[in-house]
Coordinates of C-alpha atoms and ligand atoms in Angstrom, one line a residue:
M1 CA 0.4 -0.1 -0.2
D2 CA 1.4 3.9 -0.8
S3 CA 2.2 5.9 1.8
E4 CA 0.5 8.8 3.0
M5 CA 3.3 11.1 1.4
A6 CA 2.9 8.7 -1.5
I7 CA -0.5 9.3 -2.3
K8 CA -0.8 13.1 -1.7
D9 CA 2.0 14.0 -4.3
Q10 CA 0.2 11.5 -6.3
I11 CA -2.9 13.7 -6.2
V12 CA -0.6 16.4 -6.8
E13 CA 0.9 15.2 -9.9
V14 CA -2.9 14.9 -11.2
G15 CA -3.6 17.8 -10.5
R16 CA -0.9 19.3 -12.3
R17 CA -1.7 17.3 -14.9
L18 CA -5.8 18.1 -15.4
Y19 CA -4.2 21.8 -15.5
A20 CA -2.0 21.3 -17.9
N21 CA -4.0 19.6 -20.4
K22 CA -6.5 22.4 -19.4
F23 CA -9.0 19.9 -18.6
I24 CA -9.5 22.5 -15.8
A25 CA -9.5 26.2 -15.7
A26 CA -9.1 28.4 -12.1
A27 CA -10.2 26.4 -9.5
D28 CA -12.0 23.8 -11.4
G29 CA -12.2 20.4 -10.7
N30 CA -11.1 18.1 -7.8
V31 CA -9.2 14.5 -7.2
S32 CA -9.7 12.1 -4.4
A33 CA -8.1 8.7 -3.3
R34 CA -9.0 6.1 -0.7
V35 CA -7.1 4.3 1.1
G36 CA -8.3 2.0 4.0
D37 CA -10.7 4.2 5.9
V38 CA -9.3 7.3 5.0
L39 CA -10.2 9.6 1.5
Y40 CA -7.7 12.1 0.7
F41 CA -8.8 15.3 -1.3
T42 CA -7.8 17.8 -3.2
P43 CA -8.5 21.3 -1.8
T44 CA -12.1 23.4 -2.4
G45 CA -11.3 27.3 -4.1
M46 CA -7.7 26.6 -5.3
C47 CA -5.7 26.0 -8.6
K48 CA -5.2 21.8 -8.9
G49 CA -2.3 22.6 -10.9
F50 CA -0.4 24.2 -8.3
L51 CA -0.8 22.1 -5.2
K52 CA 1.6 20.9 -2.5
P53 CA 1.4 18.1 -0.7
E54 CA 0.3 19.8 2.4
D55 CA -2.9 20.9 1.0
I56 CA -3.8 17.6 0.5
V57 CA -7.2 17.2 2.8
T58 CA -8.0 14.0 4.7
T59 CA -11.1 12.8 5.7
D60 CA -12.9 9.7 7.3
L61 CA -15.6 7.7 4.6
T62 CA -18.6 10.2 5.6
G63 CA -16.7 13.0 4.4
K64 CA -15.5 14.5 8.1
K65 CA -12.8 16.1 7.9
I66 CA -9.4 14.2 10.2
E67 CA -6.7 16.5 9.3
G68 CA -5.7 19.6 7.1
S69 CA -5.7 23.0 7.2
R70 CA -8.1 23.6 4.0
N71 CA -11.4 22.3 3.7
P72 CA -12.2 19.2 1.2
S73 CA -13.7 19.4 -2.4
S74 CA -17.1 21.2 -2.3
E75 CA -18.3 18.3 -4.9
A76 CA -17.2 15.3 -1.8
L77 CA -20.8 13.9 -1.9
M78 CA -20.2 12.8 -5.5
H79 CA -16.9 11.1 -5.1
L80 CA -18.2 9.8 -1.6
E81 CA -21.3 8.5 -3.5
I82 CA -19.0 7.0 -5.8
Y83 CA -17.0 5.1 -3.3
R84 CA -20.1 4.2 -1.2
L85 CA -21.1 2.0 -4.3
R86 CA -17.8 0.6 -5.8
L87 CA -15.6 -1.2 -3.5
D88 CA -13.4 -1.3 -6.3
V89 CA -13.1 2.0 -6.8
N90 CA -10.0 4.1 -4.7
A91 CA -9.5 7.4 -6.8
V92 CA -11.9 9.6 -8.3
V93 CA -11.0 12.3 -11.0
H94 CA -13.5 15.6 -11.9
A95 CA -12.8 18.1 -14.4
H96 CA -14.2 19.9 -17.0
P97 CA -12.9 18.8 -20.1
P98 CA -13.5 21.0 -23.0
Y99 CA -14.4 18.8 -25.8
A100 CA -16.1 16.5 -23.0
T101 CA -18.0 18.9 -21.8
G102 CA -19.3 20.1 -25.2
Y103 CA -21.2 17.2 -25.5
A104 CA -22.3 17.6 -21.9
V105 CA -23.5 21.0 -22.7
A106 CA -25.2 19.8 -25.8
G107 CA -27.1 17.1 -23.9
L108 CA -25.2 14.2 -25.6
A109 CA -23.7 11.1 -24.2
L110 CA -20.8 9.3 -25.7
D111 CA -21.8 6.2 -26.0
K112 CA -21.4 4.9 -29.7
A113 CA -19.3 1.7 -30.8
L114 CA -16.7 4.3 -32.9
L115 CA -13.3 3.1 -31.1
P116 CA -11.9 -0.3 -30.3
E117 CA -9.6 0.6 -27.3
V118 CA -12.0 3.3 -26.1
I119 CA -14.5 0.5 -25.9
L120 CA -12.6 -2.2 -24.2
A121 CA -11.1 0.7 -21.7
M122 CA -14.1 2.1 -20.4
G123 CA -17.6 1.0 -22.4
C124 CA -19.7 3.2 -23.3
I125 CA -20.1 6.9 -21.3
P126 CA -23.3 7.8 -20.6
L127 CA -24.7 11.5 -19.4
A128 CA -25.8 11.7 -16.3
E129 CA -29.3 14.1 -15.8
Y130 CA -28.1 17.7 -15.0
S131 CA -28.1 18.2 -11.2
T132 CA -26.6 21.2 -9.0
P133 CA -23.2 21.4 -8.9
T134 CA -21.8 20.6 -5.4
T135 CA -25.3 19.4 -3.7
E136 CA -26.7 16.1 -2.4
E137 CA -28.5 16.0 -6.4
V138 CA -25.3 15.5 -7.7
A139 CA -24.9 11.9 -5.7
R140 CA -28.9 11.2 -6.6
V141 CA -28.3 11.4 -10.5
I142 CA -25.3 9.4 -11.0
R143 CA -26.4 6.7 -8.7
G144 CA -28.1 4.4 -11.4
L145 CA -24.8 4.7 -13.7
V146 CA -21.8 4.4 -11.3
P147 CA -22.4 0.8 -10.8
G148 CA -22.0 -0.2 -14.7
H149 CA -19.9 2.6 -15.8
D150 CA -16.2 3.6 -15.1
A151 CA -16.9 7.4 -16.9
L152 CA -19.8 9.6 -17.1
L153 CA -20.4 13.2 -18.5
L154 CA -22.4 15.4 -16.3
S155 CA -25.1 17.5 -18.2
N156 CA -23.9 20.7 -18.1
H157 CA -21.1 20.8 -16.2
G158 CA -18.2 18.6 -17.0
A159 CA -16.9 14.7 -16.5
V160 CA -16.2 12.2 -13.7
T161 CA -13.9 9.1 -13.9
Y162 CA -13.1 6.7 -11.4
G163 CA -10.7 3.4 -11.3
K164 CA -8.7 1.2 -9.1
D165 CA -6.2 3.8 -8.7
L166 CA -4.9 7.5 -9.5
E167 CA -3.1 6.7 -12.3
T168 CA -6.3 4.6 -13.5
A169 CA -8.8 7.3 -13.0
Y170 CA -6.7 10.1 -14.5
Y171 CA -6.4 8.2 -17.8
R172 CA -9.9 7.3 -17.9
M173 CA -10.3 11.0 -17.7
E174 CA -7.6 11.4 -20.5
T175 CA -8.9 9.2 -22.7
L176 CA -12.9 10.5 -22.1
E177 CA -11.3 13.6 -23.8
H178 CA -9.6 12.1 -26.5
F179 CA -12.4 10.2 -27.4
A180 CA -14.6 13.2 -27.6
R181 CA -12.1 15.2 -29.8
I182 CA -12.0 12.4 -32.2
S183 CA -15.7 12.2 -32.6
I184 CA -15.9 15.8 -32.7
V185 CA -13.4 15.9 -36.1
A186 CA -15.8 12.9 -37.5
K187 CA -18.9 15.0 -37.1
I188 CA -17.2 17.7 -38.7
L189 CA -16.1 15.2 -41.3
G190 CA -19.9 14.4 -42.0
R191 CA -20.2 10.7 -40.9
E192 CA -19.1 8.4 -38.0
R193 CA -18.8 5.0 -38.8
V194 CA -20.4 3.0 -36.0
L195 CA -18.8 -0.5 -35.4
S196 CA -21.4 -3.3 -35.9
E197 CA -22.8 -5.8 -33.1
D198 CA -20.6 -8.9 -35.1
D199 CA -17.7 -5.9 -34.7
L200 CA -18.3 -5.9 -31.3
R201 CA -18.8 -9.5 -30.5
R202 CA -15.6 -10.5 -31.9
L203 CA -13.6 -7.5 -30.2
Y204 CA -15.3 -9.1 -27.1
A205 CA -14.2 -12.2 -27.9
S206 CA -10.6 -11.7 -29.0
Q207 CA -10.4 -10.2 -25.5
Y208 CA -11.9 -12.8 -23.5
K209 CA -9.5 -15.3 -25.5
G210 CA -6.6 -13.0 -24.0
V211 CA -7.8 -13.6 -20.7
Q212 CA -8.1 -17.6 -21.2
E213 CA -4.3 -17.2 -22.7
G214 CA -3.5 -15.6 -19.4
N215 CA -3.3 -12.0 -20.7
M216 CA -5.1 -10.1 -18.0
A217 CA -4.7 -6.7 -19.1
V218 CA -7.9 -6.2 -20.1
K219 CA -11.0 -7.0 -18.1
L220 CA -14.5 -6.9 -19.7
S221 CA -17.7 -5.9 -18.4
P222 CA -19.9 -5.7 -22.2
S223 CA -23.2 -5.0 -20.1
P224 CA -24.4 -2.4 -19.2
G225 CA -21.5 -0.5 -20.4
C226 CA -21.5 -2.1 -23.8
P227 CA -21.8 1.1 -26.7
L228 CA -24.0 1.1 -29.0
P229 CA -24.1 -0.9 -32.4
A230 CA -24.4 0.5 -35.7
E231 CA -27.7 -1.5 -36.0
S232 CA -29.1 -0.1 -33.1
L233 CA -28.6 3.7 -33.9
A234 CA -30.0 2.8 -37.4
A235 CA -33.1 1.2 -35.2
S236 CA -33.6 4.8 -33.2
D237 CA -32.9 6.9 -36.9
E238 CA -36.1 5.3 -38.2
E239 CA -38.0 6.3 -35.5
T240 CA -37.2 9.5 -35.1
V241 CA -39.2 12.3 -36.8
T242 CA -38.0 15.8 -36.4
L243 CA -40.6 18.9 -37.1
T244 CA -40.7 22.4 -36.1
R245 CA -43.4 23.6 -34.3
S246 CA -45.3 25.4 -37.2
Q247 CA -45.1 21.9 -39.5
L248 CA -46.5 20.4 -36.6
F249 CA -49.6 22.7 -36.0
E250 CA -49.6 22.2 -40.3
I251 CA -50.6 18.4 -39.7
I252 CA -52.5 18.9 -36.8
D253 CA -54.8 21.3 -38.9
E254 CA -54.4 19.2 -41.9
I255 CA -56.1 16.5 -40.2
V256 CA -58.8 18.3 -38.4
N257 CA -60.0 20.0 -41.4
R258 CA -60.2 16.7 -43.4
V259 CA -62.0 15.4 -40.0
Q260 CA -64.3 18.2 -40.4
R261 CA -65.1 17.7 -44.2
Q262 CA -65.9 14.4 -43.6
Ligands
ZN301 ZN1 -17.2 20.4 -11.6

């Protein structure tokens, strides 16, 4: 197990990377780690790019401060909920990376089967409904999504990733933002060629084979974190019709007129 000093150093380093990569601005974002019954939090109200180990605050598993001259992250309730729901998780990273947050502001999930490596690393990335940041509402809206996913978009807010250690949680944030950038470029180029169900089946099968052969690098959980294949997107496209309000009223008027003429 890492020493207390090593954990604080790692949190400082994750904060530095988040700021250097522009995943956060000013005093945005927060990072935490769990070691046994102790949680380590970045402090609230400070830029996470320039923290020192002594700025890190420790709390118990209910968020009650144990040690530190500062106060823990204002989003501590979100972190606590993730630790409560996922005993396998020992680190949480919350940031506002601009491309992924653009999806969250547009009300779009990153849930299409587009990149094999992202699918294997994180499954799909759903969009949690909007909730007021720093309140208990955030814990409520992520509750149903946390058990089956390792990364979430938060509507009109940002993203949160988590994993077995700080490195895993941070790299998931990096992968999420990279995936959002690639998705936007594909959209600008005019189309996203989504992998088929068959492609996904073969992708998952290739990894199970790897596990059987002793390669334990990738642990799969295809469901419910499985992204949407081309077939299900085509099906939903067929069922969706978009009309303006005036087009809708025209159709209603037309139907009413026909009924009245009969
Ligand atoms: Zn935030």
